[in-house]
Every structure is written in C-alpha cells, then in structure tokens.
XYZ file of N, CA and C in Angstrom:
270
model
N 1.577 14.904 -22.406
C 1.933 13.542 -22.141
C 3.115 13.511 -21.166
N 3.340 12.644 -20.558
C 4.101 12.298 -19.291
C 5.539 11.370 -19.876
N 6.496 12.411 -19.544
C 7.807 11.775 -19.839
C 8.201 10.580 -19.136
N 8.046 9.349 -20.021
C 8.468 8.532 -19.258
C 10.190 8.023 -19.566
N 10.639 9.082 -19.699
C 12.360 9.028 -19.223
C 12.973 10.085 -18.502
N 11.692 10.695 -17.680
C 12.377 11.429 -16.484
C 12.229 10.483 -15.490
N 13.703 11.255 -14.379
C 14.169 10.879 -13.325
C 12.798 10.042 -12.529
N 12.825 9.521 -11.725
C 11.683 8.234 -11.262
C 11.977 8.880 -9.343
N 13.302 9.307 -9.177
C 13.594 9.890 -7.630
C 12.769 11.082 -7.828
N 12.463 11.846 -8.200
C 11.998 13.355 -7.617
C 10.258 12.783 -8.282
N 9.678 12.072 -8.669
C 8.521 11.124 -8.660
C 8.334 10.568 -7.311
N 9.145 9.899 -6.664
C 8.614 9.031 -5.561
C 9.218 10.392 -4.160
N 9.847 11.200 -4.472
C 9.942 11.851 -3.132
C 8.980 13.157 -3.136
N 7.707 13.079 -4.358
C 6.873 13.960 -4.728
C 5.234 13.485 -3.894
N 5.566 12.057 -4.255
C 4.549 11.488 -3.913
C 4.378 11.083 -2.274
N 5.694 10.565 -2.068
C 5.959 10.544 -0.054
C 5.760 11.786 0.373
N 5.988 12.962 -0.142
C 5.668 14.187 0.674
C 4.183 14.385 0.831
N 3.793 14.368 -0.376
C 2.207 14.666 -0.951
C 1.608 13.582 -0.005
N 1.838 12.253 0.397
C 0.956 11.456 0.982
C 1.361 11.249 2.193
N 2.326 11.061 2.724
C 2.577 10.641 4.146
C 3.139 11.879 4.804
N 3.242 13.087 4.167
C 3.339 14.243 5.148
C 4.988 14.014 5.966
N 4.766 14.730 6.988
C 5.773 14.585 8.044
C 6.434 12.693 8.097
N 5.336 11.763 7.629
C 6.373 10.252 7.932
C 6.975 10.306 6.895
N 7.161 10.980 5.797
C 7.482 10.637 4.445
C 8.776 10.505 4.529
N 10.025 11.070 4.997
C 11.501 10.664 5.554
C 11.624 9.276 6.091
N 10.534 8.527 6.615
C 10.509 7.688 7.217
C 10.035 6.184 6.263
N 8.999 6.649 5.740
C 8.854 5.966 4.548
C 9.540 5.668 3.452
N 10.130 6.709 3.286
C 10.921 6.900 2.203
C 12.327 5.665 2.670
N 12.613 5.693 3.742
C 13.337 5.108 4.481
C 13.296 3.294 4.826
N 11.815 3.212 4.566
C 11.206 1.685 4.746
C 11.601 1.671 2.818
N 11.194 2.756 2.067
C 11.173 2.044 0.371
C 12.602 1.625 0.413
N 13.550 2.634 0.627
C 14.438 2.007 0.010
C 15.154 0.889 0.996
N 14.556 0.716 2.082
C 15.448 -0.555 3.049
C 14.650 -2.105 2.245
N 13.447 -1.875 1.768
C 12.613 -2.952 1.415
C 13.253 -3.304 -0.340
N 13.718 -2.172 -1.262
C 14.595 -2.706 -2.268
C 15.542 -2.970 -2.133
N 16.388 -2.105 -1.200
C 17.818 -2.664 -1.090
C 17.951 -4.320 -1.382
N 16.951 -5.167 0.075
C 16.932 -6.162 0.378
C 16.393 -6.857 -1.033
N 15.733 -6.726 -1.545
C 15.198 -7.325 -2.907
C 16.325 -7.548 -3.429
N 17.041 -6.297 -3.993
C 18.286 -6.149 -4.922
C 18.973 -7.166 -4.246
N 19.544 -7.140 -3.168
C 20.464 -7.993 -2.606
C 20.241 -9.719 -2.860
N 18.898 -9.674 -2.419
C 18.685 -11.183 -2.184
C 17.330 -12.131 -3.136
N 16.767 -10.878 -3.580
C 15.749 -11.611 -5.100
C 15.927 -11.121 -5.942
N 15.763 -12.146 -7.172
C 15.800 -11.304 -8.649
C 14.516 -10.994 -8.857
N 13.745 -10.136 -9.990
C 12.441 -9.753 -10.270
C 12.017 -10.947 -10.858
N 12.310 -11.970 -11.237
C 11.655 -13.147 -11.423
C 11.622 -13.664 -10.174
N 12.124 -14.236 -9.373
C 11.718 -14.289 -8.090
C 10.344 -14.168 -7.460
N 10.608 -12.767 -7.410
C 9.357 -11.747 -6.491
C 8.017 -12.429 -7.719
N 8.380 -12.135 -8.917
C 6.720 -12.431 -9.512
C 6.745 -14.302 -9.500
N 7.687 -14.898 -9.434
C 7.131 -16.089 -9.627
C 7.234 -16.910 -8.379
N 8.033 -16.423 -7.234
C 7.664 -17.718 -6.312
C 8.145 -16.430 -5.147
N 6.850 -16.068 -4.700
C 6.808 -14.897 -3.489
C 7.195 -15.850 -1.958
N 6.966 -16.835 -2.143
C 7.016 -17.830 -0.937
C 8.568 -18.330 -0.650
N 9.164 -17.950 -1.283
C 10.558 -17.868 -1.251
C 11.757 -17.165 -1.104
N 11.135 -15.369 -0.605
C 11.337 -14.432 -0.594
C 12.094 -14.367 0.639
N 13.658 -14.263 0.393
C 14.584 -14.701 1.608
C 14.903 -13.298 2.271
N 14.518 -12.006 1.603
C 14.918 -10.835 2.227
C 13.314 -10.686 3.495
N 12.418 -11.802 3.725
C 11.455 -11.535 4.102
C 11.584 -12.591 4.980
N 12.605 -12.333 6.409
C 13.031 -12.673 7.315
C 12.917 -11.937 8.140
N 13.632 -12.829 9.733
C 12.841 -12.331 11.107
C 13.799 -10.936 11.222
N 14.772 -10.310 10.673
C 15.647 -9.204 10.428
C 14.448 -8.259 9.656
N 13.867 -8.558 8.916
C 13.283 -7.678 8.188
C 12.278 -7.512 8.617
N 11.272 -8.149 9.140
C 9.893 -7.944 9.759
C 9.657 -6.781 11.060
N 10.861 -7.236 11.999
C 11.122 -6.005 13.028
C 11.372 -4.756 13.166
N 12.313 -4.484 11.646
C 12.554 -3.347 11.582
C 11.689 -2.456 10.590
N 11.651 -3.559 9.637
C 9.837 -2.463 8.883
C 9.093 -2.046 10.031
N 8.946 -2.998 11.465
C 7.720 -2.795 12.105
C 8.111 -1.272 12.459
N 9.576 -1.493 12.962
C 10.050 -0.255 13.542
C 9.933 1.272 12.890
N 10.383 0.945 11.599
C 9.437 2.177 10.830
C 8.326 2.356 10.508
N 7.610 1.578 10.598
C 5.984 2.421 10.349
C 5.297 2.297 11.753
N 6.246 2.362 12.865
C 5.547 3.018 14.265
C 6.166 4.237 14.517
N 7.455 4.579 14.062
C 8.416 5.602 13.654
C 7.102 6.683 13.310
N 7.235 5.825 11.622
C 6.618 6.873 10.781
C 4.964 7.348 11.310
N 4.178 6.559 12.261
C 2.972 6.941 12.546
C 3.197 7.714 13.708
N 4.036 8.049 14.592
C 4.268 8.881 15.598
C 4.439 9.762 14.779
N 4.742 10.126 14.200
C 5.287 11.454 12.752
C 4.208 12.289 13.128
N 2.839 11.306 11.691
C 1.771 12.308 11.681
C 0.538 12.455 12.645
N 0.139 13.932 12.597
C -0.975 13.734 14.225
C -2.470 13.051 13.513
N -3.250 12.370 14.445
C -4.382 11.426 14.129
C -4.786 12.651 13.088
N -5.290 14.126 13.654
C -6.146 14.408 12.668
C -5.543 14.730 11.006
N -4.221 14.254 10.842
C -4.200 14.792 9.441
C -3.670 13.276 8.596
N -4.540 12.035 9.445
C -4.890 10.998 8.832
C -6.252 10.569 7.690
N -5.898 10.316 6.230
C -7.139 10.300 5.687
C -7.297 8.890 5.434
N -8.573 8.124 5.072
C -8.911 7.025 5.464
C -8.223 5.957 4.634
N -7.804 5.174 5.156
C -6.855 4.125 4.490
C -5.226 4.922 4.144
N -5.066 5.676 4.606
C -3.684 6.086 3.857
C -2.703 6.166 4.954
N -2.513 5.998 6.161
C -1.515 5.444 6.834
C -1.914 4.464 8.221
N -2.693 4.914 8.728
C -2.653 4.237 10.450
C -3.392 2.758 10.005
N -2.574 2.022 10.676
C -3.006 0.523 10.877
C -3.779 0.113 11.750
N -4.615 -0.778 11.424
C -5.243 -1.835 12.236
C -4.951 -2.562 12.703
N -5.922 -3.044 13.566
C -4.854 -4.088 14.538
C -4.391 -3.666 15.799
C-alpha cells in the first residue's frame, strides 16, 4: 500500500522526469509559477466554486505560461513525443 504521508515533492519531480523528459525543469517551473499564483490570489474554494473569477488568470499570466511551454517544447526532440503528452495543437 502507498504511503500517503510521504513527501508529495520527490512524487511530482518523479513524475516530470518520467513524463516530460528533458522539459521537465521547465514544467516543473510552469507547476510551481501556476500555484504560487493560486496561493497568492485564490483560496481552494475559489478555484472549485467560481473558476470565472480566477484573478491569478490574467494577461501577466497567460504570456508567460505561454512562454514556458514553448521553452519546454524546444526541450524535447519531435521523436521522443508520445501522443497527447506534450506538443500542442494549434
């Protein structure tokens, strides 16, 4: 059975390596810029009850996520993309 009162950091920097490869510094980099902003500016009631109000989800924040996940897709090369798990459409 799976300890659920171990550490939750060496979990999510297990899983960014394992999935996004080489962007995973980069990703890792969008998770925690995307909670910071939560922490800062929504409470978790917030986020589940009125998403349309979500003030960390401004024209500051939209540009620079963009900026990391073009970051993070220059990272990895096309062929060690598997389907749905990083490159965007569009």
């Amino acid at each position: 059975m799976v300890n659920p009162y171990q550490p939750v950091d060496p979990l999510i920097r297990t899983f960014m390596d394992g999935y996004y490869g080489a962007a995973a510094p980069t990703m890792n980099a969008y998770l925690n810029y995307l909670e910071g902003r939560i922490d800062k500016e929504a409470g978790f009631m917030m986020v589940r009850n009125a998403p349309h109000n979500l003030k960390y989800l401004d024209l500051n924040f939209l540009p620079y996520g963009t900026e990391l996940f073009d970051s993070a897709e220059a990272l990895v090369k096309p062929e060690a993309w598997k389907p749905c798990m990083f490159r965007r459409n569009g």
